[in-house]
Amino acid sequence: VTVVLWQGHDQSAPRGGRGLEPDLEVPAQLIAYDEIVEASFAIAMRPGHDLAVDGQGRVAVAGGDGVRVFGPDGRPVRHLLAGEEVFAVAWGDQGQRLYLATRDQVQVFTEADAPVWTWRPPRERAFLLSLAVADDAVFVSDNGDHPQAIIWRLDRDGVVQGQFGMATADYDGLKVATVDPRHFMALTLLPEGGDLIVANQGRLRLERFARDGRLQALIGGPAGARSFTDHAAFVGCCNPIALAVLADGGLVTAEKGSRFARVKVLESDGSLRCYVAPPAVFGGRKLGPMALAVDSAGRILLIDERQWTVRVFAPRAGSRP
């Protein structure tokens, strides 16, 4: 008779943590935002992968049924690529252009429903994850060679100008390490023509790149056994999964993880500024905030994975958001 003893490992537990830990408790003084419940609205599809807000307050949401655009009041005003799965969306030209990424192509729309141009990566396999649009360039993260990701740099006409993020002798490369429920490699641009910030979630850190792809800084890192005491660090196997930036350069991040799904704001050096939404906001779920955006009023919008709604959080009076 052969007896096999097998000890399972709780993959949802934070790295270095134990599967039966209580929910992470966040001190009240670290929370600097309140939810504006009356501003929330349903995204009218599932799943929801990404969202972006323009200067007029219009919210574009990408997901399992194309891209739906909502007015500032949360009412739908436009629907593009109905029936297709769209993974990323971004506004450009002060809301005059809308950039959409399906799994293997980027399409750019003006107010017309026909794309201005379409771009496909010049390689056999592609899985486009995120978009960031600057005045002079479009950045696209691509996980076609899973788990190693790259970033394409295009000009404003969709012509490839370069790629970066590959591993070298001095750099361990961009790594996508999750498939639940999708891959993540969020991008955002710092204000005033600044650098590109990348959520290298397989490495549990943020990275800052110059526009030409030169690595400038590594920001943050894994919490490990300090999951319940180091609020600035990232937990689990692979975080953060979503990223946005405030007008003053504060970095808004979202994390997944059982009892750890949360949204917080970091300084440029990776230190904690404040919490936007602690785990309690998401009921202790593993997946809570799926995507982030910041509007012109400094409010933070997110897609809630269970409710499939856009939820809105505003800075508390007297706090530094």
Coordinates of N, CA and C in Angstrom, one line a residue, residues 14-230:
P14 N -0.8 36.1 0.5 CA 0.3 37.0 0.2 C 1.6 36.2 0.3
R15 N 2.6 36.6 -0.5 CA 3.9 36.0 -0.5 C 4.5 36.1 0.9
G16 N 4.9 35.0 1.5 CA 5.4 35.1 2.9 C 4.4 35.0 3.9
G17 N 3.1 35.0 3.5 CA 2.0 35.1 4.5 C 1.5 33.7 4.7
R18 N 0.3 33.6 5.4 CA -0.3 32.3 5.7 C -1.7 32.4 5.3
G19 N -2.3 31.3 4.7 CA -3.6 31.4 4.1 C -4.7 31.7 5.1
L20 N -4.5 31.6 6.4 CA -5.6 31.9 7.3 C -5.4 33.2 8.0
E21 N -4.6 34.1 7.5 CA -4.5 35.4 8.1 C -5.8 36.2 8.0
P22 N -6.0 37.1 9.0 CA -7.2 38.0 8.9 C -7.1 39.0 7.8
D23 N -8.2 39.7 7.5 CA -8.1 40.7 6.5 C -7.1 41.8 6.9
L24 N -6.4 42.4 5.9 CA -5.5 43.5 6.2 C -6.3 44.7 6.8
E25 N -5.9 45.1 7.9 CA -6.5 46.3 8.5 C -5.7 47.5 8.2
V26 N -6.3 48.6 7.7 CA -5.6 49.8 7.4 C -6.0 50.9 8.4
P27 N -5.0 51.5 9.0 CA -5.3 52.6 10.0 C -6.1 53.7 9.3
A28 N -7.1 54.2 10.0 CA -8.0 55.2 9.4 C -7.2 56.4 8.9
Q29 N -6.1 56.8 9.6 CA -5.4 58.0 9.2 C -4.7 57.9 7.9
L30 N -4.6 56.6 7.4 CA -3.9 56.4 6.1 C -4.9 56.5 4.9
I31 N -6.2 56.6 5.2 CA -7.2 56.6 4.1 C -7.6 58.1 3.9
A32 N -7.3 58.6 2.6 CA -7.5 60.0 2.3 C -8.6 60.2 1.3
Y33 N -9.4 59.2 0.9 CA -10.4 59.3 -0.1 C -11.7 58.7 0.5
D34 N -12.9 59.2 0.0 CA -14.2 58.7 0.3 C -14.9 58.3 -1.1
E35 N -15.7 57.3 -1.0 CA -16.4 56.9 -2.2 C -17.6 57.8 -2.4
I36 N -17.8 58.3 -3.7 CA -19.0 59.0 -4.0 C -20.0 58.1 -4.7
V37 N -20.8 57.5 -3.8 CA -21.7 56.4 -4.2 C -22.6 56.8 -5.4
E38 N -23.1 58.0 -5.3 CA -24.1 58.5 -6.3 C -23.5 58.7 -7.7
A39 N -22.1 58.7 -7.7 CA -21.5 58.9 -9.0 C -21.2 57.5 -9.7
S40 N -21.4 56.4 -9.1 CA -21.1 55.1 -9.7 C -22.2 54.8 -10.8
F41 N -21.7 53.9 -11.7 CA -22.7 53.5 -12.8 C -22.2 52.2 -13.3
A42 N -23.2 51.4 -13.8 CA -22.9 50.1 -14.4 C -22.2 50.2 -15.8
I43 N -21.3 49.3 -16.0 CA -20.6 49.4 -17.3 C -21.3 48.6 -18.4
A44 N -22.4 47.9 -18.1 CA -23.3 47.3 -19.1 C -22.6 46.2 -19.9
M45 N -21.5 45.6 -19.3 CA -20.9 44.4 -20.0 C -20.0 43.8 -19.0
R46 N -19.6 42.6 -19.3 CA -18.6 41.9 -18.5 C -17.8 41.0 -19.4
P47 N -16.5 40.8 -19.1 CA -15.8 41.5 -18.1 C -15.5 42.9 -18.5
G48 N -15.0 43.7 -17.6 CA -14.5 45.0 -17.9 C -13.0 45.0 -17.7
H49 N -12.2 45.4 -18.7 CA -10.8 45.4 -18.7 C -10.1 46.7 -18.4
D50 N -10.6 47.8 -18.9 CA -9.9 49.0 -18.8 C -10.8 50.2 -18.9
L51 N -10.4 51.4 -18.4 CA -11.2 52.6 -18.6 C -10.3 53.8 -18.7
A52 N -10.8 54.8 -19.3 CA -10.0 56.1 -19.5 C -11.0 57.2 -19.4
V53 N -10.6 58.4 -18.9 CA -11.4 59.5 -18.7 C -10.8 60.7 -19.5
D54 N -11.6 61.4 -20.3 CA -11.1 62.6 -21.0 C -11.4 63.9 -20.2
G55 N -10.9 65.0 -20.7 CA -11.1 66.3 -20.0 C -12.5 66.8 -19.9
Q56 N -13.4 66.2 -20.7 CA -14.8 66.6 -20.6 C -15.6 65.7 -19.6
G57 N -14.9 64.7 -19.0 CA -15.5 63.8 -18.0 C -16.1 62.6 -18.7
R58 N -15.9 62.4 -20.0 CA -16.4 61.2 -20.6 C -15.6 60.0 -20.2
V59 N -16.2 58.9 -19.9 CA -15.5 57.7 -19.5 C -15.7 56.6 -20.6
A60 N -14.5 56.1 -21.1 CA -14.5 55.0 -22.0 C -14.1 53.7 -21.3
V61 N -15.0 52.7 -21.4 CA -14.7 51.4 -20.8 C -14.6 50.3 -21.8
A62 N -13.5 49.6 -21.7 CA -13.2 48.5 -22.6 C -13.5 47.2 -21.9
G63 N -14.0 46.2 -22.7 CA -14.3 44.9 -22.1 C -14.8 43.9 -23.1
G64 N -15.6 43.0 -22.6 CA -16.1 41.9 -23.4 C -17.0 42.2 -24.5
D65 N -17.5 43.4 -24.6 CA -18.4 43.9 -25.6 C -18.0 45.2 -26.2
G66 N -16.7 45.2 -26.6 CA -16.2 46.4 -27.3 C -15.8 47.5 -26.3
V67 N -16.1 48.7 -26.7 CA -15.9 49.9 -25.8 C -17.1 50.7 -25.7
R68 N -17.6 51.0 -24.5 CA -18.7 51.8 -24.3 C -18.3 53.2 -23.7
V69 N -18.8 54.2 -24.3 CA -18.4 55.6 -23.8 C -19.6 56.1 -23.0
F70 N -19.3 56.6 -21.8 CA -20.4 57.2 -21.0 C -20.1 58.7 -20.8
G71 N -21.2 59.4 -20.7 CA -21.1 60.9 -20.4 C -20.7 61.1 -19.0
P72 N -20.5 62.3 -18.6 CA -20.1 62.7 -17.2 C -21.2 62.2 -16.2
D73 N -22.4 62.1 -16.7 CA -23.5 61.6 -15.8 C -23.7 60.1 -15.7
G74 N -22.8 59.4 -16.4 CA -22.8 57.9 -16.4 C -23.8 57.3 -17.4
R75 N -24.3 58.1 -18.3 CA -25.2 57.6 -19.3 C -24.5 57.2 -20.6
P76 N -24.8 56.1 -21.2 CA -24.0 55.7 -22.4 C -24.3 56.6 -23.6
V77 N -23.2 57.0 -24.3 CA -23.3 57.9 -25.4 C -22.8 57.3 -26.7
R78 N -22.0 56.2 -26.6 CA -21.4 55.6 -27.8 C -20.9 54.2 -27.5
H79 N -20.9 53.4 -28.6 CA -20.5 52.0 -28.5 C -19.7 51.6 -29.7
L80 N -18.5 51.2 -29.5 CA -17.6 50.8 -30.6 C -17.2 49.4 -30.5
L81 N -16.9 48.7 -31.6 CA -16.5 47.3 -31.7 C -17.4 46.4 -30.9
A82 N -18.7 46.6 -31.0 CA -19.6 45.7 -30.3 C -19.4 44.3 -30.6
G83 N -19.4 43.4 -29.6 CA -19.2 42.0 -29.8 C -17.7 41.5 -29.8
E84 N -16.8 42.5 -29.8 CA -15.4 42.1 -29.8 C -14.9 42.4 -28.3
E85 N -13.8 41.6 -28.0 CA -13.2 41.8 -26.7 C -12.1 42.8 -26.8
V86 N -12.2 43.9 -26.1 CA -11.2 45.0 -26.1 C -10.5 45.0 -24.7
F87 N -9.2 45.0 -24.8 CA -8.4 44.9 -23.5 C -7.9 46.3 -23.0
A88 N -7.8 47.3 -23.9 CA -7.2 48.6 -23.4 C -7.9 49.7 -24.2
V89 N -7.9 50.9 -23.5 CA -8.5 52.1 -24.1 C -7.8 53.3 -23.6
A90 N -7.6 54.3 -24.4 CA -7.0 55.5 -24.0 C -7.5 56.7 -24.9
W91 N -7.6 57.9 -24.3 CA -7.9 59.1 -25.0 C -6.7 59.7 -25.5
G92 N -6.7 60.5 -26.6 CA -5.7 61.3 -27.1 C -6.2 62.5 -27.7
D93 N -5.3 63.5 -28.0 CA -5.6 64.8 -28.6 C -6.8 65.4 -27.9
Q94 N -6.7 65.5 -26.5 CA -7.7 66.2 -25.7 C -9.1 65.7 -26.0
G95 N -9.2 64.3 -26.1 CA -10.5 63.7 -26.3 C -10.9 63.6 -27.7
Q96 N -10.1 64.1 -28.7 CA -10.5 64.0 -30.1 C -10.2 62.7 -30.7
R97 N -9.4 61.9 -30.1 CA -9.1 60.5 -30.6 C -9.3 59.5 -29.5
L98 N -9.8 58.3 -29.8 CA -9.9 57.2 -28.9 C -9.1 56.0 -29.4
Y99 N -8.2 55.5 -28.6 CA -7.3 54.4 -29.0 C -7.9 53.1 -28.3
L100 N -8.0 52.1 -29.1 CA -8.5 50.8 -28.6 C -7.6 49.7 -28.9
A101 N -7.4 48.8 -28.0 CA -6.5 47.6 -28.3 C -7.3 46.3 -28.0
T102 N -7.5 45.6 -29.1 CA -8.0 44.2 -29.0 C -6.7 43.3 -28.7
R103 N -6.9 42.0 -28.8 CA -5.8 41.1 -28.5 C -4.6 41.4 -29.4
D104 N -4.9 41.6 -30.7 CA -3.8 41.7 -31.6 C -3.7 42.9 -32.5
Q105 N -4.5 44.0 -32.2 CA -4.4 45.2 -33.0 C -4.8 46.4 -32.2
V106 N -4.3 47.5 -32.6 CA -4.7 48.8 -32.1 C -5.5 49.6 -33.2
Q107 N -6.6 50.1 -32.8 CA -7.4 50.9 -33.7 C -7.6 52.3 -33.1
V108 N -7.7 53.3 -34.0 CA -7.8 54.7 -33.5 C -9.0 55.3 -34.2
F109 N -9.9 55.9 -33.4 CA -11.1 56.5 -33.8 C -11.2 58.0 -33.5
T110 N -11.8 58.7 -34.4 CA -12.2 60.1 -34.1 C -13.7 60.0 -33.8
E111 N -14.4 61.1 -34.1 CA -15.9 61.0 -33.8 C -16.6 60.1 -34.8
A112 N -15.9 59.7 -35.9 CA -16.5 58.8 -36.8 C -16.4 57.4 -36.2
D113 N -17.2 56.5 -36.7 CA -17.2 55.1 -36.3 C -16.2 54.2 -37.1
A114 N -15.5 54.8 -38.1 CA -14.5 54.0 -38.8 C -13.1 54.4 -38.3
P115 N -12.2 53.4 -38.1 CA -10.9 53.8 -37.6 C -10.1 54.6 -38.5
V116 N -9.4 55.6 -37.9 CA -8.4 56.4 -38.7 C -7.2 55.6 -39.2
W117 N -6.7 54.8 -38.3 CA -5.7 53.8 -38.7 C -5.8 52.6 -37.8
T118 N -5.2 51.5 -38.3 CA -5.1 50.2 -37.5 C -3.7 49.7 -37.6
W119 N -3.2 49.2 -36.4 CA -1.8 48.7 -36.4 C -1.8 47.3 -35.8
R120 N -1.0 46.4 -36.3 CA -0.8 45.1 -35.8 C 0.7 44.9 -35.5
P121 N 1.0 44.3 -34.4 CA 2.4 44.1 -34.1 C 3.1 43.2 -35.2
P122 N 4.3 43.6 -35.5 CA 5.0 42.8 -36.6 C 5.7 41.5 -36.0
R123 N 4.9 40.7 -35.4 CA 5.3 39.4 -35.0 C 4.1 38.4 -34.9
E124 N 4.4 37.1 -34.9 CA 3.4 36.1 -35.1 C 2.3 36.1 -33.9
R125 N 2.8 36.2 -32.7 CA 1.9 36.2 -31.5 C 1.9 37.5 -30.8
A126 N 0.7 37.9 -30.5 CA 0.5 39.2 -29.8 C -0.6 39.1 -28.7
F127 N -0.4 39.7 -27.6 CA -1.5 39.9 -26.6 C -1.3 41.3 -26.1
L128 N -2.1 42.2 -26.6 CA -1.9 43.6 -26.3 C -2.7 43.9 -25.0
L129 N -2.0 44.5 -24.0 CA -2.6 44.7 -22.7 C -2.9 46.1 -22.2
S130 N -2.2 47.1 -22.7 CA -2.4 48.4 -22.2 C -1.9 49.4 -23.2
L131 N -2.4 50.7 -23.1 CA -2.0 51.8 -24.0 C -1.7 53.0 -23.1
A132 N -0.8 53.8 -23.6 CA -0.5 55.1 -23.1 C -0.2 56.1 -24.2
V133 N -0.9 57.2 -24.3 CA -0.8 58.1 -25.5 C -0.2 59.4 -25.1
A134 N 0.9 59.8 -25.7 CA 1.6 61.0 -25.5 C 1.3 61.9 -26.7
D135 N 1.8 63.1 -26.6 CA 1.7 64.1 -27.8 C 2.4 63.6 -29.0
D136 N 3.5 62.9 -28.8 CA 4.4 62.5 -29.9 C 4.5 60.9 -30.0
A137 N 3.8 60.2 -29.2 CA 4.0 58.7 -29.3 C 2.9 58.0 -28.7
V138 N 2.7 56.7 -29.1 CA 1.8 55.8 -28.5 C 2.5 54.6 -28.0
F139 N 2.3 54.2 -26.7 CA 3.0 53.1 -26.1 C 2.0 51.9 -25.9
V140 N 2.4 50.7 -26.3 CA 1.5 49.5 -26.2 C 2.3 48.4 -25.6
S141 N 1.7 47.8 -24.5 CA 2.4 46.7 -23.9 C 1.8 45.4 -24.5
D142 N 2.7 44.4 -24.7 CA 2.4 43.2 -25.5 C 3.0 42.0 -24.7
N143 N 2.1 41.1 -24.4 CA 2.5 39.8 -23.7 C 2.4 38.6 -24.6
G144 N 2.6 38.8 -25.9 CA 2.5 37.7 -26.9 C 3.5 36.6 -26.6
D145 N 4.6 36.9 -26.0 CA 5.7 35.9 -25.7 C 5.6 35.7 -24.2
H146 N 4.5 35.3 -23.7 CA 4.2 35.1 -22.2 C 5.3 34.1 -21.6
P147 N 5.9 34.5 -20.4 CA 5.5 35.6 -19.6 C 6.3 36.8 -19.8
Q148 N 7.2 36.8 -20.8 CA 8.0 38.0 -21.0 C 7.3 39.0 -21.9
A149 N 7.1 40.2 -21.4 CA 6.4 41.2 -22.2 C 7.3 42.3 -22.8
I150 N 6.9 43.0 -23.7 CA 7.6 44.1 -24.3 C 6.7 45.3 -24.4
I151 N 7.3 46.5 -24.7 CA 6.5 47.7 -25.0 C 6.9 48.2 -26.3
W152 N 5.9 48.4 -27.2 CA 6.1 49.0 -28.5 C 5.9 50.5 -28.4
R153 N 6.8 51.2 -29.1 CA 6.6 52.7 -29.2 C 6.3 53.0 -30.7
L154 N 5.1 53.6 -30.9 CA 4.6 53.9 -32.2 C 4.6 55.5 -32.3
D155 N 4.7 56.0 -33.5 CA 4.5 57.4 -33.7 C 3.0 57.6 -33.8
R156 N 2.5 58.8 -34.1 CA 1.1 59.2 -34.0 C 0.4 58.6 -35.2
D157 N 1.1 58.1 -36.2 CA 0.5 57.4 -37.4 C 0.5 55.9 -37.3
G158 N 1.0 55.4 -36.2 CA 1.0 53.9 -36.0 C 2.2 53.2 -36.6
V159 N 3.3 54.0 -36.8 CA 4.5 53.4 -37.3 C 5.5 53.1 -36.2
V160 N 6.0 51.9 -36.2 CA 6.8 51.4 -35.0 C 8.1 52.2 -35.0
Q161 N 8.4 52.8 -33.9 CA 9.7 53.5 -33.7 C 10.7 52.8 -32.8
G162 N 10.2 51.7 -32.2 CA 11.1 50.9 -31.3 C 10.4 50.0 -30.4
Q163 N 11.1 49.2 -29.6 CA 10.5 48.4 -28.6 C 11.5 48.3 -27.4
F164 N 11.0 48.0 -26.2 CA 11.9 47.9 -25.1 C 11.2 47.1 -24.0
G165 N 11.9 46.8 -22.9 CA 11.4 46.0 -21.8 C 12.0 44.6 -21.8
M166 N 12.7 44.2 -22.9 CA 13.3 42.9 -22.9 C 14.4 42.7 -21.9
A167 N 14.6 41.4 -21.4 CA 15.7 41.2 -20.5 C 17.0 41.3 -21.1
T168 N 18.0 41.9 -20.3 CA 19.4 42.0 -20.8 C 20.3 41.5 -19.7
A169 N 21.6 41.7 -19.8 CA 22.5 41.3 -18.8 C 22.3 42.1 -17.5
D170 N 21.8 43.3 -17.6 CA 21.7 44.2 -16.5 C 20.2 44.4 -16.0
Y171 N 19.3 43.8 -16.7 CA 17.9 44.0 -16.4 C 17.1 42.7 -16.6
D172 N 16.2 42.4 -15.6 CA 15.5 41.1 -15.7 C 14.3 41.1 -16.5
G173 N 13.9 42.2 -17.1 CA 12.8 42.3 -18.1 C 11.4 42.4 -17.5
L174 N 10.5 42.7 -18.4 CA 9.1 42.8 -18.0 C 8.5 41.4 -17.9
K175 N 7.7 41.2 -16.9 CA 7.1 39.9 -16.7 C 5.7 39.9 -16.3
V176 N 4.9 39.2 -17.1 CA 3.4 39.1 -16.8 C 3.2 37.7 -16.2
A177 N 2.6 37.7 -15.0 CA 2.6 36.5 -14.2 C 1.2 36.1 -13.7
T178 N 0.2 36.6 -14.4 CA -1.2 36.2 -13.9 C -2.1 36.0 -15.1
V179 N -3.0 35.1 -14.9 CA -4.0 34.8 -15.9 C -5.4 34.8 -15.3
D180 N -5.6 35.4 -14.1 CA -6.9 35.4 -13.5 C -7.4 36.8 -13.2
P181 N -8.4 37.3 -14.0 CA -9.0 36.6 -15.1 C -8.3 37.0 -16.4
R182 N -7.2 37.8 -16.4 CA -6.6 38.2 -17.6 C -5.1 38.6 -17.3
H183 N -4.4 38.8 -18.3 CA -3.0 39.3 -18.1 C -3.0 40.8 -17.8
F184 N -2.0 41.3 -17.1 CA -1.9 42.7 -16.8 C -0.5 43.2 -17.0
M185 N -0.4 44.4 -17.6 CA 0.8 45.2 -17.7 C 0.5 46.6 -18.0
A186 N 0.1 47.3 -16.9 CA -0.5 48.7 -17.1 C 0.6 49.7 -17.4
L187 N 0.2 50.7 -18.1 CA 1.1 51.8 -18.5 C 0.4 53.1 -18.1
T188 N 1.2 54.1 -17.8 CA 0.7 55.5 -17.6 C 1.9 56.5 -17.9
L189 N 1.6 57.7 -18.2 CA 2.6 58.7 -18.5 C 2.6 59.8 -17.4
L190 N 3.7 60.1 -16.9 CA 3.8 61.2 -15.9 C 3.4 62.5 -16.6
P191 N 2.9 63.5 -15.8 CA 2.4 64.7 -16.4 C 3.5 65.6 -17.1
E192 N 3.0 66.5 -17.9 CA 3.9 67.5 -18.5 C 5.0 66.9 -19.3
G193 N 4.6 65.9 -20.2 CA 5.5 65.3 -21.1 C 6.6 64.4 -20.4
G194 N 6.2 63.8 -19.3 CA 7.1 63.0 -18.5 C 7.3 61.6 -19.0
D195 N 8.0 60.9 -18.2 CA 8.4 59.5 -18.5 C 7.2 58.6 -18.5
L196 N 7.4 57.4 -19.0 CA 6.5 56.3 -18.9 C 6.6 55.5 -17.7
I197 N 5.5 55.2 -16.9 CA 5.5 54.3 -15.8 C 4.9 53.0 -16.2
V198 N 5.6 51.9 -15.8 CA 5.1 50.6 -16.2 C 4.9 49.8 -14.9
A199 N 3.8 49.1 -14.8 CA 3.5 48.2 -13.7 C 4.1 46.8 -14.0
N200 N 5.3 46.5 -13.6 CA 5.9 45.3 -13.9 C 5.5 44.3 -12.8
Q201 N 4.2 43.8 -13.0 CA 3.6 43.1 -11.9 C 4.2 41.7 -11.6
G202 N 4.8 41.1 -12.6 CA 5.5 39.8 -12.3 C 6.8 40.0 -11.5
R203 N 7.3 41.3 -11.4 CA 8.4 41.6 -10.5 C 8.0 42.4 -9.3
L204 N 6.7 42.6 -9.1 CA 6.2 43.3 -7.9 C 6.8 44.7 -7.7
R205 N 6.8 45.5 -8.8 CA 7.3 46.8 -8.7 C 6.8 47.7 -9.9
L206 N 7.1 49.0 -9.8 CA 6.9 49.9 -10.9 C 8.2 50.2 -11.5
E207 N 8.2 50.6 -12.8 CA 9.4 51.0 -13.4 C 9.2 52.2 -14.2
R208 N 10.2 53.1 -14.2 CA 10.1 54.4 -15.0 C 11.1 54.3 -16.1
F209 N 10.5 54.6 -17.3 CA 11.3 54.6 -18.6 C 11.2 55.9 -19.2
A210 N 12.4 56.4 -19.8 CA 12.3 57.5 -20.7 C 11.5 57.2 -21.9
R211 N 11.2 58.2 -22.7 CA 10.3 57.9 -23.9 C 11.1 57.0 -24.9
D212 N 12.4 57.1 -24.9 CA 13.1 56.2 -25.8 C 13.4 54.8 -25.3
G213 N 12.8 54.5 -24.1 CA 13.0 53.1 -23.6 C 14.1 52.9 -22.6
R214 N 14.9 54.0 -22.3 CA 15.9 53.8 -21.3 C 15.3 53.7 -19.9
L215 N 15.7 52.7 -19.2 CA 15.2 52.5 -17.8 C 15.8 53.6 -16.9
Q216 N 14.9 54.3 -16.2 CA 15.3 55.4 -15.3 C 15.3 55.0 -13.8
A217 N 14.4 54.2 -13.4 CA 14.3 53.9 -12.0 C 13.4 52.7 -11.8
L218 N 13.7 51.9 -10.7 CA 12.8 50.9 -10.2 C 12.1 51.5 -9.0
I219 N 10.8 51.3 -8.9 CA 10.0 51.9 -7.8 C 9.2 50.8 -7.0
G220 N 9.4 50.8 -5.7 CA 8.7 49.8 -4.9 C 9.3 48.4 -5.0
G221 N 8.5 47.5 -4.4 CA 9.0 46.1 -4.4 C 8.0 45.3 -3.6
P222 N 8.4 44.0 -3.4 CA 7.5 43.0 -2.7 C 7.5 43.2 -1.2
A223 N 6.3 42.9 -0.6 CA 6.2 43.0 0.8 C 6.7 41.8 1.5
G224 N 6.6 40.6 0.8 CA 7.1 39.4 1.4 C 6.4 39.1 2.8
A225 N 7.2 38.8 3.8 CA 6.7 38.5 5.1 C 6.2 39.7 5.8
R226 N 6.4 40.9 5.2 CA 5.9 42.2 5.8 C 4.6 42.6 5.3
S227 N 3.8 41.6 4.7 CA 2.6 42.0 4.0 C 1.6 42.8 4.9
F228 N 1.6 42.5 6.2 CA 0.6 43.2 7.1 C 1.2 44.5 7.7
T229 N 2.5 44.8 7.5 CA 3.1 45.9 8.1 C 3.6 46.9 7.1
D230 N 4.0 46.5 5.9 CA 4.5 47.4 4.9 C 3.4 47.8 3.9

